[in-house]
Coordinates of C-alpha atoms and ligand atoms in Angstrom, one line a residue:
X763 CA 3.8 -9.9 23.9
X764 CA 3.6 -10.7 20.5
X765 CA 6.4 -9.8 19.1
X766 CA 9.2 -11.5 20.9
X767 CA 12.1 -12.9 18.8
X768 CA 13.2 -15.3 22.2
X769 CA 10.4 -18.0 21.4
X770 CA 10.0 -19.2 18.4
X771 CA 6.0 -20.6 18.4
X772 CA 5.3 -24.5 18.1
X773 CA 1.4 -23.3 17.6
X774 CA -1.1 -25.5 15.8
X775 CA -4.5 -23.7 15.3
X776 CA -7.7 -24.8 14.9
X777 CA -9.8 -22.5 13.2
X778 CA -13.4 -23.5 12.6
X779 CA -15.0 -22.5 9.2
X780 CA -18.7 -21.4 9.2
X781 CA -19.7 -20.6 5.2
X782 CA -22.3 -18.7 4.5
X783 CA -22.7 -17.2 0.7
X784 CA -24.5 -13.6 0.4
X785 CA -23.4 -12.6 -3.0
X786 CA -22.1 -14.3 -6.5
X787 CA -18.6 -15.2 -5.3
X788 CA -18.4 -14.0 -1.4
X789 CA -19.3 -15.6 1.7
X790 CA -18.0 -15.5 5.1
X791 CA -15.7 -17.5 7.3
X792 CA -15.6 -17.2 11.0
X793 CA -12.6 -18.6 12.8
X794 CA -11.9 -19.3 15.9
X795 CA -7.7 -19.6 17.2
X796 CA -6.9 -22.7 19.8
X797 CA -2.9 -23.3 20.1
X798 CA -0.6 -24.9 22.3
X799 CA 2.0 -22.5 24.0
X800 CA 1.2 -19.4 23.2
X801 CA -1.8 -16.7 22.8
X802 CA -2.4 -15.6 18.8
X803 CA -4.1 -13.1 17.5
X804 CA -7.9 -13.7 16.7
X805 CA -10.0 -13.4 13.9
X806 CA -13.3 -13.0 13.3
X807 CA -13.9 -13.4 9.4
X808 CA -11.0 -14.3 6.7
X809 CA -13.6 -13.0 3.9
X810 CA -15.6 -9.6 4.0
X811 CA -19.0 -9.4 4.7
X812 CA -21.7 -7.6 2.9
X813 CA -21.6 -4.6 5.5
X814 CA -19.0 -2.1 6.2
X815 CA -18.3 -2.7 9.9
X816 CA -17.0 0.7 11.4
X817 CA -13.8 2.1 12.6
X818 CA -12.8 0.8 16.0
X819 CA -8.8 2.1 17.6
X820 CA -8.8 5.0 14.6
X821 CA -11.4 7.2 16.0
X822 CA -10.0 7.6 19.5
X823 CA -6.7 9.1 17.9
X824 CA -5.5 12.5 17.0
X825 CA -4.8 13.4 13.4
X826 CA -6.3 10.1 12.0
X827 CA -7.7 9.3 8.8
X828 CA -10.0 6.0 8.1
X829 CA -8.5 4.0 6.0
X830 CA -11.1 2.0 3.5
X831 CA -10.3 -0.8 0.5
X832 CA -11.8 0.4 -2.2
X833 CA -13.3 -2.6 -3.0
X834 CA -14.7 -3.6 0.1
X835 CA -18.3 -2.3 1.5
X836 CA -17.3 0.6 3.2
X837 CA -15.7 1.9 -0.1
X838 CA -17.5 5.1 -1.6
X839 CA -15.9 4.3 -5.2
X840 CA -17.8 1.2 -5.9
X841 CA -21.1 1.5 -4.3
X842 CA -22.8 4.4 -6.4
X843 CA -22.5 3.6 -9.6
X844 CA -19.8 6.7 -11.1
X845 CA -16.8 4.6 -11.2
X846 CA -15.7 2.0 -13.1
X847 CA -16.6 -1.4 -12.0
X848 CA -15.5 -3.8 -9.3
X849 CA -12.1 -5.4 -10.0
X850 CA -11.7 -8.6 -10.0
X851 CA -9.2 -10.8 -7.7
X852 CA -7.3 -11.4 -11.2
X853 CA -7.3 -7.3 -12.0
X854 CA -5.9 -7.0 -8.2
X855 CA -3.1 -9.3 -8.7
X856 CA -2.7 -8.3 -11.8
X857 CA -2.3 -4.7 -11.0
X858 CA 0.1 -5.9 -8.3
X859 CA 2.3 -7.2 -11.3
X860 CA 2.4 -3.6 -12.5
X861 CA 3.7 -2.2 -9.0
X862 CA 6.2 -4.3 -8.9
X863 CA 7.6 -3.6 -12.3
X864 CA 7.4 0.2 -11.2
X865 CA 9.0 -0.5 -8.1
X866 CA 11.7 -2.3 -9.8
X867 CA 11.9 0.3 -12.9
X868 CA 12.4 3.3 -9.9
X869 CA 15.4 1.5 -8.8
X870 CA 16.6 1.5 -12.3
X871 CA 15.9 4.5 -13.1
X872 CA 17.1 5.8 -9.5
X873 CA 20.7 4.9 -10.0
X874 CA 20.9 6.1 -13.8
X875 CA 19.3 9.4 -12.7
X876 CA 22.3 11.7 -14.8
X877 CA 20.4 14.6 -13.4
X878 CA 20.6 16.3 -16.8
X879 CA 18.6 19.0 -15.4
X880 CA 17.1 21.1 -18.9
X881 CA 13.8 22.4 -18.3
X882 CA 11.1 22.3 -21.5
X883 CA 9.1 25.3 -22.4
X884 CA 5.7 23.4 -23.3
X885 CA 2.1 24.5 -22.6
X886 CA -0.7 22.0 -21.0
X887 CA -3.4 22.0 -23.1
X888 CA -5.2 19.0 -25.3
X889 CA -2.5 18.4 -27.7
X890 CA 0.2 18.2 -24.7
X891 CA -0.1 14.5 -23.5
X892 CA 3.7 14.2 -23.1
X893 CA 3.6 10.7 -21.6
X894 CA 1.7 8.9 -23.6
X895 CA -0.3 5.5 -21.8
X896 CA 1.8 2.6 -23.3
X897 CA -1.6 0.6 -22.5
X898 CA -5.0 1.1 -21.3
X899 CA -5.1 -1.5 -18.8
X900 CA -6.4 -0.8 -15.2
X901 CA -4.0 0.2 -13.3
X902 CA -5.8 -0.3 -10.0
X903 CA -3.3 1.8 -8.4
X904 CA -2.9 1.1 -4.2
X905 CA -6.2 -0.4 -2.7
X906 CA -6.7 1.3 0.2
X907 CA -7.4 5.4 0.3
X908 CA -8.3 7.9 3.0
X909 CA -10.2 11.1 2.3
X910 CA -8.4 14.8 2.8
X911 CA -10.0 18.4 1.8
X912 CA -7.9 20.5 -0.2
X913 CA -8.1 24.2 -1.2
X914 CA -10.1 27.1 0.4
X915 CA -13.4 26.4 0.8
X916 CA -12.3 22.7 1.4
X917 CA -13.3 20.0 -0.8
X918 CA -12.9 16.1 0.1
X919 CA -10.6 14.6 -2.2
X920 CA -10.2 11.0 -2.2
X921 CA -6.7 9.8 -2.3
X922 CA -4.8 6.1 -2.4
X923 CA -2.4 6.3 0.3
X924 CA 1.5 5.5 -0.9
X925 CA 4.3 4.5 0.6
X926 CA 6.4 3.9 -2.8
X927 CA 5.9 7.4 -4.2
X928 CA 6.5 11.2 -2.7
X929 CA 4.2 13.0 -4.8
X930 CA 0.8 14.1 -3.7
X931 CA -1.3 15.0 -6.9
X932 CA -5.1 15.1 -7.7
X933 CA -7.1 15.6 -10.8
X934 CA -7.5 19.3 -11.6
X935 CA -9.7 21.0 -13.9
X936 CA -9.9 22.2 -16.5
X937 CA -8.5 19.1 -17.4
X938 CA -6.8 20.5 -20.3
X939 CA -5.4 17.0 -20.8
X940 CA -8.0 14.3 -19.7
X941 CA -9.6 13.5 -16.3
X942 CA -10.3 9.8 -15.5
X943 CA -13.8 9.2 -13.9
X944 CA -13.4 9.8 -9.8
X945 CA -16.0 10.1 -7.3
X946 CA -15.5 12.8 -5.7
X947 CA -16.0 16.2 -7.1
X948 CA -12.8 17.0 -9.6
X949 CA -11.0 20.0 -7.4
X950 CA -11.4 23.3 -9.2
X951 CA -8.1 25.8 -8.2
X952 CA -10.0 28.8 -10.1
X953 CA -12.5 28.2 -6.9
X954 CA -10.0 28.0 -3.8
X955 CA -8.8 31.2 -2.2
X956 CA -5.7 29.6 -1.1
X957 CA -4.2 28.0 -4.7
X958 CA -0.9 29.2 -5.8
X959 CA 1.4 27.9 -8.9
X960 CA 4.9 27.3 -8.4
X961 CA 7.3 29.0 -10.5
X962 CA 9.7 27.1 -12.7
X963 CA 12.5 29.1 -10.8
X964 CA 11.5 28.0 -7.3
X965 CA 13.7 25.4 -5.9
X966 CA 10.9 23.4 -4.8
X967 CA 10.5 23.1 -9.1
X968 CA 13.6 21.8 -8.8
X969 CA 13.4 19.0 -7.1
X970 CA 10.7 17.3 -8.7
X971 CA 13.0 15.3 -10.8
X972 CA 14.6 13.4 -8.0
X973 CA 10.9 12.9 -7.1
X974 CA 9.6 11.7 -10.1
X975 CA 12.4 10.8 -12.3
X976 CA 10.9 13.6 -15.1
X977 CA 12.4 16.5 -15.5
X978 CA 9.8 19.5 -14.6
X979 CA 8.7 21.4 -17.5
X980 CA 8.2 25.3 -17.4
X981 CA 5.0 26.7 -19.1
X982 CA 5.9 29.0 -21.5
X983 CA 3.3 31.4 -20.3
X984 CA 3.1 31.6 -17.5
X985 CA 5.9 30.4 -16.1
X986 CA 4.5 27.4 -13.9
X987 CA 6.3 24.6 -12.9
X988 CA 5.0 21.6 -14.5
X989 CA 5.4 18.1 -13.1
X990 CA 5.1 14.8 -14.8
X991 CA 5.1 11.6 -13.1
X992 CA 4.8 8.2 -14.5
X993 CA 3.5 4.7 -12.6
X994 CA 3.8 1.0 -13.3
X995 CA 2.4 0.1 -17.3
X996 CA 2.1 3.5 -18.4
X997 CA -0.2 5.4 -16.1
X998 CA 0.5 8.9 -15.5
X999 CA -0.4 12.3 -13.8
X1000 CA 0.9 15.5 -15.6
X1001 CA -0.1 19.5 -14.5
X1002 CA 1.1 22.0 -12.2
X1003 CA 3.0 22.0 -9.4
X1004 CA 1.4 24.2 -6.8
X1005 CA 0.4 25.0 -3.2
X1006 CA -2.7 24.4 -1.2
X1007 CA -3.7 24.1 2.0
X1008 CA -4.3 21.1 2.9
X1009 CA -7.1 19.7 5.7
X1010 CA -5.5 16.7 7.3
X1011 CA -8.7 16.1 10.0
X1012 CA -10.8 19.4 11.1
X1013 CA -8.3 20.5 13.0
X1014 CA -5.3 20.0 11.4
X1015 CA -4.6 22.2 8.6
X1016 CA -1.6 22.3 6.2
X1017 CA -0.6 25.4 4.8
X1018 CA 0.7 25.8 1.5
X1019 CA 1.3 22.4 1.1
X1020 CA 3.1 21.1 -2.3
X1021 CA 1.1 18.9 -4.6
X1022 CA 0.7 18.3 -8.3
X1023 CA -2.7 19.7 -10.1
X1024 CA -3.0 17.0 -12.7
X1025 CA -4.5 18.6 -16.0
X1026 CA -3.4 15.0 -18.1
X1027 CA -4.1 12.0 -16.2
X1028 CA -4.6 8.3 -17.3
X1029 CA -4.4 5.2 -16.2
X1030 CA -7.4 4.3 -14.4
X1031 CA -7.0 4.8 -10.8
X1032 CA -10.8 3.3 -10.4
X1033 CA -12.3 5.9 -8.4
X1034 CA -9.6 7.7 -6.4
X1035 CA -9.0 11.4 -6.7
X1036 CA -5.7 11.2 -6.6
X1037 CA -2.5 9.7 -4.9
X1038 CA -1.4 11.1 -1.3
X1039 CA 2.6 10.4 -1.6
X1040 CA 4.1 9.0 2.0
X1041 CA 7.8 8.6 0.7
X1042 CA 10.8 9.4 2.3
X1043 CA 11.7 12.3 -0.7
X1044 CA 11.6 15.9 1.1
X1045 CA 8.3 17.0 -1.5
X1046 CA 6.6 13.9 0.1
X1047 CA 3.9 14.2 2.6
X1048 CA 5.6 13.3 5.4
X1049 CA 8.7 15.7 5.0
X1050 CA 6.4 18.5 3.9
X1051 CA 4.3 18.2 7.5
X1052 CA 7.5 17.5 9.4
X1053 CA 7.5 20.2 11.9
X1054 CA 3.7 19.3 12.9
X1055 CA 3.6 14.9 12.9
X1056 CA 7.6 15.1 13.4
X1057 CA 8.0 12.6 10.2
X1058 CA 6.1 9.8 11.7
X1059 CA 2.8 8.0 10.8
X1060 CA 1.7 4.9 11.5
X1061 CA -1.2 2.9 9.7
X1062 CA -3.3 -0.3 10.3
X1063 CA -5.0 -2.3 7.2
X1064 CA -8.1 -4.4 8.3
X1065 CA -8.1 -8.2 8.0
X1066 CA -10.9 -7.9 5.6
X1067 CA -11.8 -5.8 3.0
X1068 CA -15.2 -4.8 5.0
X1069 CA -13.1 -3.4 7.9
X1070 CA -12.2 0.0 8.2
X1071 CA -8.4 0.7 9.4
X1072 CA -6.4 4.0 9.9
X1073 CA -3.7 5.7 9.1
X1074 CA -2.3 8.2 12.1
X1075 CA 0.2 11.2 11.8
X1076 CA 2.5 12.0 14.5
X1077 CA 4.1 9.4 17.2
X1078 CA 1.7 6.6 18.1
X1079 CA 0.2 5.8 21.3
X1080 CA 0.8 2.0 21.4
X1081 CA 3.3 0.9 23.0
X1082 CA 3.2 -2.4 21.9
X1083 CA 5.1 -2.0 19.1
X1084 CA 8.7 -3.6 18.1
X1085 CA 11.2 -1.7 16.1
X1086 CA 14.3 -2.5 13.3
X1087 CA 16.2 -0.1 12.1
X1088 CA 15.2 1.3 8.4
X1089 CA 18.4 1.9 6.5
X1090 CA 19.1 4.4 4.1
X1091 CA 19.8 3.2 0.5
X1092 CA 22.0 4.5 -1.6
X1093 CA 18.9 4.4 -4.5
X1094 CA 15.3 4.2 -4.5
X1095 CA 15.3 6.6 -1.9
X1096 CA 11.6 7.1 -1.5
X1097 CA 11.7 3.5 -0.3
X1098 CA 11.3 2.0 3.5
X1099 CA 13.6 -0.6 3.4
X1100 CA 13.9 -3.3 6.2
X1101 CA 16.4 -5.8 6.9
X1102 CA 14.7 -9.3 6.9
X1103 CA 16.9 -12.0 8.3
X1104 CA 14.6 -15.1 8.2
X1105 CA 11.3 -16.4 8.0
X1106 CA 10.1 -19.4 10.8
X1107 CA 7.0 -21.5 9.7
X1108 CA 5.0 -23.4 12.5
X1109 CA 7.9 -22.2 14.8
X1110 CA 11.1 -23.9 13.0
X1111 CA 13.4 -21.2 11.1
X1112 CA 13.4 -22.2 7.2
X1113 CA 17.1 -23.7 6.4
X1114 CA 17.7 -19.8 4.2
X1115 CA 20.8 -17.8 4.1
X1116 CA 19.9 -14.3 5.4
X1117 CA 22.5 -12.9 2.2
X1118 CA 19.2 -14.2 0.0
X1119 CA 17.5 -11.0 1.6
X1120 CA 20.3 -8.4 1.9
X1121 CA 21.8 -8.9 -1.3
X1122 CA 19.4 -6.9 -3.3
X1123 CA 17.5 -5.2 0.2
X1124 CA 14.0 -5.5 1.2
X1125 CA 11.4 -2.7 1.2
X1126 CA 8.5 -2.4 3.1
X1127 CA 5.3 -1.6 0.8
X1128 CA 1.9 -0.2 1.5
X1129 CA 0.4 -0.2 -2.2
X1130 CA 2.4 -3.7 -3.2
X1131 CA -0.3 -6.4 -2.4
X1132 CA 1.7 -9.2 -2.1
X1133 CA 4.8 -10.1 -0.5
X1134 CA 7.4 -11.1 -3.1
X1135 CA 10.5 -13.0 -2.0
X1136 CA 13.6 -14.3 -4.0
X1137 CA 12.7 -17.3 -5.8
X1138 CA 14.6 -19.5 -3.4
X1139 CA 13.4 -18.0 -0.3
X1140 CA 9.9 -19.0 -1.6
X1141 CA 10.3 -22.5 -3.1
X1142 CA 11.3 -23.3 0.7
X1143 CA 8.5 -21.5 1.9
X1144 CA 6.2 -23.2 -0.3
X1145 CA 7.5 -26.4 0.5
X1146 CA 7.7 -26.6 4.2
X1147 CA 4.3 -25.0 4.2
X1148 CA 2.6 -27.4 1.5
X1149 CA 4.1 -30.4 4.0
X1150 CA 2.2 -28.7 6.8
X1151 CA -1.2 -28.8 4.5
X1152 CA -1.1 -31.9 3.1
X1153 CA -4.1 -33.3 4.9
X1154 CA -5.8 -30.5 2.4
X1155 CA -7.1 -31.5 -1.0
X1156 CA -5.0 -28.4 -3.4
X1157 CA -7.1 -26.9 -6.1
X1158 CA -6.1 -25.1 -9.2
X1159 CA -3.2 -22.7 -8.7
X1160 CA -4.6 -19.0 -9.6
X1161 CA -2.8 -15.8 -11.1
X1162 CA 0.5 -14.7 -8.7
X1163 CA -0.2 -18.3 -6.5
X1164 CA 0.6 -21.7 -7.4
X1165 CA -0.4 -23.1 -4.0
X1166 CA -4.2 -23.2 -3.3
X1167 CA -6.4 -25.9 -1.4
X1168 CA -9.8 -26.6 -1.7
X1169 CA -11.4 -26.0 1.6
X1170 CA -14.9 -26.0 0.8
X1171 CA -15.6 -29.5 2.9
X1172 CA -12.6 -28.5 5.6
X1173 CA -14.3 -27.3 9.3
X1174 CA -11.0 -27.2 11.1
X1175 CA -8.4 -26.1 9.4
X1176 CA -4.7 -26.1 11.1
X1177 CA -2.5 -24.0 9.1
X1178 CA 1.2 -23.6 10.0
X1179 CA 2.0 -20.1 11.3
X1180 CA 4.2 -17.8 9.3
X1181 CA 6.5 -15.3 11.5
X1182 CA 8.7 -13.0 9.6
X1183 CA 12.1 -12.3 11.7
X1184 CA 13.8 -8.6 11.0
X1185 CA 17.0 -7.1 12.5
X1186 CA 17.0 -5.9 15.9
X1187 CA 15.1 -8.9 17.8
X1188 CA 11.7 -7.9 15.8
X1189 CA 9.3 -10.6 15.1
X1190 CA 6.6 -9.9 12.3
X1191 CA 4.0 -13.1 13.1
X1192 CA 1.3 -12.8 10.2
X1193 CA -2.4 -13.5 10.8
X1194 CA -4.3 -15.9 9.2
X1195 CA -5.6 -13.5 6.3
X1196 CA -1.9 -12.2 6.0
X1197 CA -0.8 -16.1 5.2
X1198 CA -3.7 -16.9 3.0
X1199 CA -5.4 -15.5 0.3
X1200 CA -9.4 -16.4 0.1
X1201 CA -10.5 -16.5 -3.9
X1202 CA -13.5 -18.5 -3.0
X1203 CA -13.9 -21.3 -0.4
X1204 CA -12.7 -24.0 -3.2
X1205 CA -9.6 -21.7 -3.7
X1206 CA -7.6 -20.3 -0.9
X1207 CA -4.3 -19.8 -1.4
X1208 CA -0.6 -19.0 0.1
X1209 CA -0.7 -15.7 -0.3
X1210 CA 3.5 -15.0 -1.3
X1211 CA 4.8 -15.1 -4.4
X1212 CA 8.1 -15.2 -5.9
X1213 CA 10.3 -12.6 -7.7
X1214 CA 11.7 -13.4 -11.3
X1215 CA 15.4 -13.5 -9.6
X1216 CA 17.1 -14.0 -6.6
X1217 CA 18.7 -10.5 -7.3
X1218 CA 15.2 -8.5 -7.4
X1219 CA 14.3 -6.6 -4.4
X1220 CA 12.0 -8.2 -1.6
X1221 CA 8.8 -6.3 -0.9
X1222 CA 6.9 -7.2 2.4
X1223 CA 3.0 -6.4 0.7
X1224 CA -0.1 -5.0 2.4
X1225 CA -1.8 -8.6 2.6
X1226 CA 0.9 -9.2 4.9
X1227 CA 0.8 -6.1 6.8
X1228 CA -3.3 -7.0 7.8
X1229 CA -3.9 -6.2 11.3
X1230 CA -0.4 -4.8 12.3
X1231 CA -0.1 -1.5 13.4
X1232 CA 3.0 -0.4 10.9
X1233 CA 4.9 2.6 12.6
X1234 CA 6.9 4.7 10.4
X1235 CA 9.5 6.6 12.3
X1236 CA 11.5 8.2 9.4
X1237 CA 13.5 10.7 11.8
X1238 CA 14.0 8.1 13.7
X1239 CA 15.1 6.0 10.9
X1240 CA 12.8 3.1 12.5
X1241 CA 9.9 0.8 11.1
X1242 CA 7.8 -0.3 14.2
X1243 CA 4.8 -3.5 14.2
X1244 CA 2.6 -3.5 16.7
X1245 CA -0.1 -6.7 16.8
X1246 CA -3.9 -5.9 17.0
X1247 CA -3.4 -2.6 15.4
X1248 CA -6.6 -2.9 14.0
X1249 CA -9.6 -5.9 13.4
Ligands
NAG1445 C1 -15.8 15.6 4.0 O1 -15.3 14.5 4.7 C2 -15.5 14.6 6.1 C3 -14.8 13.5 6.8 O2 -14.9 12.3 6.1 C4 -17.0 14.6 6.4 O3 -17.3 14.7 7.7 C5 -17.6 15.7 5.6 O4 -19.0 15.7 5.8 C6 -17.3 15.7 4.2 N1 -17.7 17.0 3.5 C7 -18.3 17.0 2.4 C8 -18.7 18.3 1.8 O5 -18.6 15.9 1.8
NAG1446 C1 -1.5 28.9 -12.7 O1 -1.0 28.6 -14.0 C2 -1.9 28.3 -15.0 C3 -1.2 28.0 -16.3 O2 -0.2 28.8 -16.6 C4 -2.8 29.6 -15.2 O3 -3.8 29.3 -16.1 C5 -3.5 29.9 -13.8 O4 -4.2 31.1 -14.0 C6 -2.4 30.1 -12.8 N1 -3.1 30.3 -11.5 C7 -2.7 31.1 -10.6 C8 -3.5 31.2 -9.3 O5 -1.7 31.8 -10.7
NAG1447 C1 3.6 -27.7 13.9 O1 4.6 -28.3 14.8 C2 4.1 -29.2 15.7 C3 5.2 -29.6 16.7 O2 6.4 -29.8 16.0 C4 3.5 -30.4 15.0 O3 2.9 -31.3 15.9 C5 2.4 -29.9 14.1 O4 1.9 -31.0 13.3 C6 2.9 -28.9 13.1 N1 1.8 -28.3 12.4 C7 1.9 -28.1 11.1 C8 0.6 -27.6 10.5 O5 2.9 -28.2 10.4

């Protein structure tokens, strides 16, 4: 049982490194778990290999998608050349910088929504970049994407898969704006049988602005709702707001599902298509399909970037799975929020107040990379954890981490284990590749950061999340973990 809040673990593990280099920077490390009093999970590799290695729980479930990092080997919007190049670890974290300034900026802009609801006449064409970029960096928005089709026939749209955002959008043509560069095909509605714009008097126009904190626009000619929406350091999606159907898997189909047709989009998104929104907002994904997955999906992300994970709609089969309440905030409401009341490392709870966490909330996070705790929270972390590693020679810190150790000459390596303990007797114990993050051999480092104030929100990141089936039960009001979700 691994998620049982009674014991709290005195585990040491041995895991044994075997290093093999097959490209500039990669190799692979093979690890093997020994502990004392209790069973762990086990893993095979904390670095990718060279070769995708298939889907393994996904593909015996209903309406599931396979969920792929898009810089890994099993990632289509690399491999072929048409996208832009391979970020690096610095461009991931980074980019994760970005997120969290546009998680923080919804909250802000949540709670001054005046809902000063005055919808512009404008018209989409070249001229009508309305939110202009504030800088071309990549924006390597959310790092692991599924593939849908959209429209009648269907095409296969590539699309990052969100948590933090409601809206569902994908590069239209003509483009009247500007397209980035995306692998897939750039949908067409003049070709589907089943495209319709929504009118700027439909209700579902309406709404947009709680969605996207832009007020919908109204084309002058045609009277089509137009929908702008604005991420992290200036990236942005602006078109149509229409319907489609939707092909979940080849047997589920979505009718006139609501999504954005961008015509102005910028800020590469390296690759993707598009963004499919899974936020708690009724235009989000999972409200829109509520009648057929009864607002619930569940997800697993792969300890390495070579594995493939999935993310399921509808109530999950495990039943291994713990779950803590998700309360409701009174802002950022496309947020999951969780309440976290401690962390334990090698099996002792760190000496924190649990106020540190529920002052300013917590929010789960499937495009946020890493986990980001308030400044105290992590100087404890980091100290208690650099005591258990101090038979390991650090290295250089790098980017979001300032604790890294050179583990190039290390064959067993003992790390402490990191359990995260959330309300409702639910204990969250991370895997080795959700505790450390692998730059190279010479540099692997605690994979947490901190956030600029006590006061900032907590966000529990993807790196984290590795291997854990993550169950979101929004009727339910519920976040569930379930261990050995995926490998
Ligand atoms: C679309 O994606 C599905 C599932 O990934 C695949 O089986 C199918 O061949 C793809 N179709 C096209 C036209 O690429
Ligand atoms: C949707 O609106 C756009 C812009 O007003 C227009 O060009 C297009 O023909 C409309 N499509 C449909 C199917 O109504
Ligand atoms: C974990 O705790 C055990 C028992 O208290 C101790 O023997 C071991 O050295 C600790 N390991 C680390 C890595 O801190």
């Amino acid at each position: 049982m691994a998620f049982k809040m009674s014991h709290f673990f005195l585990v040491s593990i041995a895991v044994v490194l075997f290093l093999f280099f097959f490209l500039q920077n990669s190799f692979a490390i093979e690890t093997t778990w020994e502990e004392r009093h209790h069973h762990l999970v086990q893993t095979s590799s904390l670095l990718p290999s060279s070769s995708c290695s298939s889907s393994t729980q996904g593909s015996k479930r209903k309406s599931t998608l396979d969920v792929v990092h898009k810089h890994g080997p099993c990632s289509q919007l690399n491999n072929n050349g048409k996208a832009n190049s391979v970020e690096t670890h610095s461009d991931i974290l980074n980019n994760d910088k970005e997120r969290i300034k546009y998680i923080q900026s919804k909250l802000l802009s949540s709670s001054n929504n005046n809902n000063n609801n005055k919808m512009k006449e404008i018209e989409l064409d070249s001229s009508s970049a309305n939110l202009p970029a504030k800088s071309a960096l990549p924006f390597g928005y959310g790092n692991y994407y599924v593939v849908v089709g959209l429209g009648t026939p269907k095409r296969n749209l590539s699309l990052a898969f969100d948590t933090g955002s409601d809206l569902t959008w994908t590069q239209c043509q003509p483009c009247a704006g500007s397209c980035y560069k995306q692998i897939d095909e750039i949908f067409d509605p003049s070709k589907s049988t089943s495209y319709n714009n929504i009118t700027c008097t439909s209700p579902d126009c309406t709404q947009l602005l709680s969605a996207t904190e832009i007020n919908p626009g109204c084309s002058r000619s045609t009277k089509a709702c137009i929908y702008g929406i604005r991420y992290g350091d200036g990236s942005f999606s602006v078109g149509y707001f229409s319907s489609e159907q939707l092909t979940v898997t080849p047997t589920d189909t979505i009718e006139n599902f609501l999504f954005g047709c961008g015509q102005d989009n910028e800020g590469l998104f390296i690759g993707v298509a598009g963004l499919l929104g899974l936020g708690r907002h009724p235009i989000s994904f999972v409200q829109q399909t509520s009648q057929k997955y009864d607002k619930t999906f569940s997800y697993c992300l792969p300890s390495t970037s070579s594995g493939v994970g999935y993310l399921t709609f509808g109530s999950t089969n495990n039943n291994d799975v713990s779950y803590t309440s998700s309360p409701t905030a009174s802002h950022g409401h496309s947020f999951y929020y969780i309440d976290i009341l401690g962390i334990t490392l090698n099996g002792t709870q760190l000496p924190i107040s649990s106020s540190l966490f529920s002052s300013a909330g917590a929010i789960i996070d499937s495009g946020t990379v890493i986990t980001r705790l308030p400044p105290t929270v992590y100087a404890t972390l980091r100290d208690s954890f650099q005591k258990g590693m101090s038979k390991y020679p650090r290295a250089e810190p790098f980017s979001l981490f300032d604790t890294c150790y050179d583990l190039s000459g290390v064959e067993d390596l003992s790390i402490p284990q990191i359990n995260f303990v959330l309300a409702g007797g639910v204990t969250v114990e991370l895997v080795v590749p959700g505790i450390l993050y692998t730059i190279s051999s010479k540099q692997v480092c605690l994979a947490f950061a901190a956030n600029r104030a006590d006061t900032d929100l907590t966000v529990f990141g993807n790196v984290q999340q590795k291997t854990l089936e993550v169950v979101y039960d929004v009727g339910g009001g519920r976040i569930g973990f379930g261990s050995n979700g995926c490998n």
